[in-house]
Coordinates of C-alpha atoms in Angstrom, one line a residue:
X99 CA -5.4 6.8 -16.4
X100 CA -2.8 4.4 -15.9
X101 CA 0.0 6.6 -15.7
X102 CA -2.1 7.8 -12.9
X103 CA -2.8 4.8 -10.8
X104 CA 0.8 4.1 -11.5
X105 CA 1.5 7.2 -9.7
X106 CA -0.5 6.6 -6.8
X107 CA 0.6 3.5 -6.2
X108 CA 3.6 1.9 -7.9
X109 CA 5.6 3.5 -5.2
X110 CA 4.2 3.5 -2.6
X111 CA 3.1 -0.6 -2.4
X112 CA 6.6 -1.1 -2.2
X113 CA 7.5 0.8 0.5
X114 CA 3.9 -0.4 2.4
X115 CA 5.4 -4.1 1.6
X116 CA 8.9 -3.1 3.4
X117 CA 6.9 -2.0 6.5
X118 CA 4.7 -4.8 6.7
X119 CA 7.8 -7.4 6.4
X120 CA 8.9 -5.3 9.1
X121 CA 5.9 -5.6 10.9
X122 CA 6.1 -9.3 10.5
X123 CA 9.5 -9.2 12.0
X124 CA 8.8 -7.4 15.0
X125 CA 6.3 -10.2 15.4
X126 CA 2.7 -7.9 15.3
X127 CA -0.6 -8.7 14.4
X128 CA -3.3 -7.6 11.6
X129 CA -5.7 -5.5 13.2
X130 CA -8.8 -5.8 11.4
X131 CA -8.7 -4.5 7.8
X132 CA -5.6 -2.4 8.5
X133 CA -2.3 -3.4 8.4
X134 CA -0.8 -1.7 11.3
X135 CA -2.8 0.1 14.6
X136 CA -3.8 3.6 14.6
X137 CA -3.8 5.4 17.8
X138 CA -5.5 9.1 18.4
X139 CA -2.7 11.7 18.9
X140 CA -2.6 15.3 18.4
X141 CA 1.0 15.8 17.2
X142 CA 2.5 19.0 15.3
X143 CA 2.8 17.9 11.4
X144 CA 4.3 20.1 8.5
X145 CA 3.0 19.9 5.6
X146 CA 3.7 21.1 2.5
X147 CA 2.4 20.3 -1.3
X148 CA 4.9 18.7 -3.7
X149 CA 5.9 17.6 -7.5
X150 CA 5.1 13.9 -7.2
X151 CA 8.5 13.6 -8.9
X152 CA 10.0 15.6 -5.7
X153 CA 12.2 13.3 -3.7
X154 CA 13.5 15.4 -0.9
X155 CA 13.2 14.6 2.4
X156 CA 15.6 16.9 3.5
X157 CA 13.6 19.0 4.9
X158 CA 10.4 21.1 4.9
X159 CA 10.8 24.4 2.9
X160 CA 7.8 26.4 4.1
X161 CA 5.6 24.2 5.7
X162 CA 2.2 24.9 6.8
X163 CA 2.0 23.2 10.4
X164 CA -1.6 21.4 11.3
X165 CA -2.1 19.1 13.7
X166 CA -3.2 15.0 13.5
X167 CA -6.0 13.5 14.4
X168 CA -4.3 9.9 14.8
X169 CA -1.1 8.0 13.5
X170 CA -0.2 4.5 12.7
X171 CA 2.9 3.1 10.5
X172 CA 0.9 3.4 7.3
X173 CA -0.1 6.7 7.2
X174 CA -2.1 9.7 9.4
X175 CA -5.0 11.1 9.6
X176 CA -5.3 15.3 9.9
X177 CA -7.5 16.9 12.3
X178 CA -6.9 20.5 11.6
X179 CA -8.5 21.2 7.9
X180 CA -5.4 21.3 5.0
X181 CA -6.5 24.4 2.9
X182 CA -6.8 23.3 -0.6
X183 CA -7.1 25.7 -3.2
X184 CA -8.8 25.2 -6.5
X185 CA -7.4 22.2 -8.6
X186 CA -5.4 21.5 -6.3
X187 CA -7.1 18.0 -4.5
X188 CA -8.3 17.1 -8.1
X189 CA -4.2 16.9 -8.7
X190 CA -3.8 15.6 -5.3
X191 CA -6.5 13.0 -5.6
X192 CA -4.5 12.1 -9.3
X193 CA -1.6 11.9 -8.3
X194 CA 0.2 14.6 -9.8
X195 CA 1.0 16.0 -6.2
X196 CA 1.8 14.8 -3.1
X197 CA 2.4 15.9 0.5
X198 CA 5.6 15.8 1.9
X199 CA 5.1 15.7 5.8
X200 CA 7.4 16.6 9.1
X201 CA 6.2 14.9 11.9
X202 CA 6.8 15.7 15.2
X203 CA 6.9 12.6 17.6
X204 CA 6.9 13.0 21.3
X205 CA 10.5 13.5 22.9
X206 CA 12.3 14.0 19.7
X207 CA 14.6 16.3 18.3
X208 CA 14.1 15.5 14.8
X209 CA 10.9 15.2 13.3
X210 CA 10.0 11.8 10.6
X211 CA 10.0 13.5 7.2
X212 CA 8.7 11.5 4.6
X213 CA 5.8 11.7 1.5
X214 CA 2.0 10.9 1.6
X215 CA -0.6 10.8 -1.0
X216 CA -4.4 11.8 -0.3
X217 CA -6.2 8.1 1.1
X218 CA -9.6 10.6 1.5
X219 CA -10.8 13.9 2.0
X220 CA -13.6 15.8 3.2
X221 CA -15.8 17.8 0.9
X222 CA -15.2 21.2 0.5
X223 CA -12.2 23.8 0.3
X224 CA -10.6 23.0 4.0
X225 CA -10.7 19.1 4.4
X226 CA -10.3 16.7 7.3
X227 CA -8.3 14.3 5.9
X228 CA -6.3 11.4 5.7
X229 CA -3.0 10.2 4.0
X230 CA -0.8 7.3 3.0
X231 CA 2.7 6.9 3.4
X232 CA 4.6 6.8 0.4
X233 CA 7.7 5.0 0.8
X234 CA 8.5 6.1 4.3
X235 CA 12.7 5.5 5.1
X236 CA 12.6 3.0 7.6
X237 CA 13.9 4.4 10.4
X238 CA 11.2 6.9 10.3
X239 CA 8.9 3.9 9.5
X240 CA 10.2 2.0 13.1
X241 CA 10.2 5.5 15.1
X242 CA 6.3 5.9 14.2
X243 CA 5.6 2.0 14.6
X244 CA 7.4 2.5 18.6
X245 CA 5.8 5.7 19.2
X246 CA 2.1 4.0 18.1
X247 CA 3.4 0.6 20.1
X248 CA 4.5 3.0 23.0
X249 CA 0.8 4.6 23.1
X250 CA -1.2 0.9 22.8
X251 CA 0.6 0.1 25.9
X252 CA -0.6 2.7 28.0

């Protein structure tokens, strides 16, 4: 089980601390008991299901493309169901997969790729859900945080 829970999270809290020493940079605020703001959007997202010893952010190989429900620094939340096969969220949900992602922000060429593991999921075979960030690059860490900033203002 540790190996597990080390999985989940050893990288991932270190990429959540870079963002929130970011955060603290830029001068934000805690909102409530998350760390960043979430704002409902319905944005195009890739997705598709990883190794969780894949590193490439490249680029999407054969994504499936769903749409969010909302987005904040930390992570997203999926408003089209993600089809999970048999076994498959049991893996997700232990951390021997993870999603890499392909976001496409408003205005922007070049969609944020970066990896997320499973935060929670709906019951059944095709889940609302939502997922963390797992150690996002930082520009697409700051383009997210402006695009969610951008939205609060209007």
């Amino acid at each position: 089980a540790s190996g597990v829970q080390s999985r989940q999270w050893g990288a991932g809290m270190s990429g959540l601390m870079r963002a929130a020493e970011a955060v603290g940079e830029m001068g934000l605020q805690d909102f409530g008991k998350r760390m960043f703001p979430r704002v409902a959007c319905s944005l195009p997202v890739g997705q598709e299901l990883v190794a969780w010893d894949d590193f490439d952010v490249r680029g999407m190989k054969k994504p499936d493309w769903l749409l969010s429900r909302d987005l904040c620094a930390a992570g997203l939340g999926l408003e089209t169901p993600l089809e999970l096969p048999d076994g498959l969220r049991q893996q997700l949900a232990e951390g021997l997969l993870k999603v890499r992602l392909a976001i496409r922000l408003p205005g922007e060429h070049e969609p944020v790729i970066t990896f997320a593991r499973l935060a929670w999921a709906d019951a059944g075979k095709a889940v609302r859900c939502g997922l963390n960030f797992i150690d996002i690059p930082e520009p697409g860490f700051r383009r997210i945080n402006q695009f969610v900033q951008s939205s609060l203002g209007r």
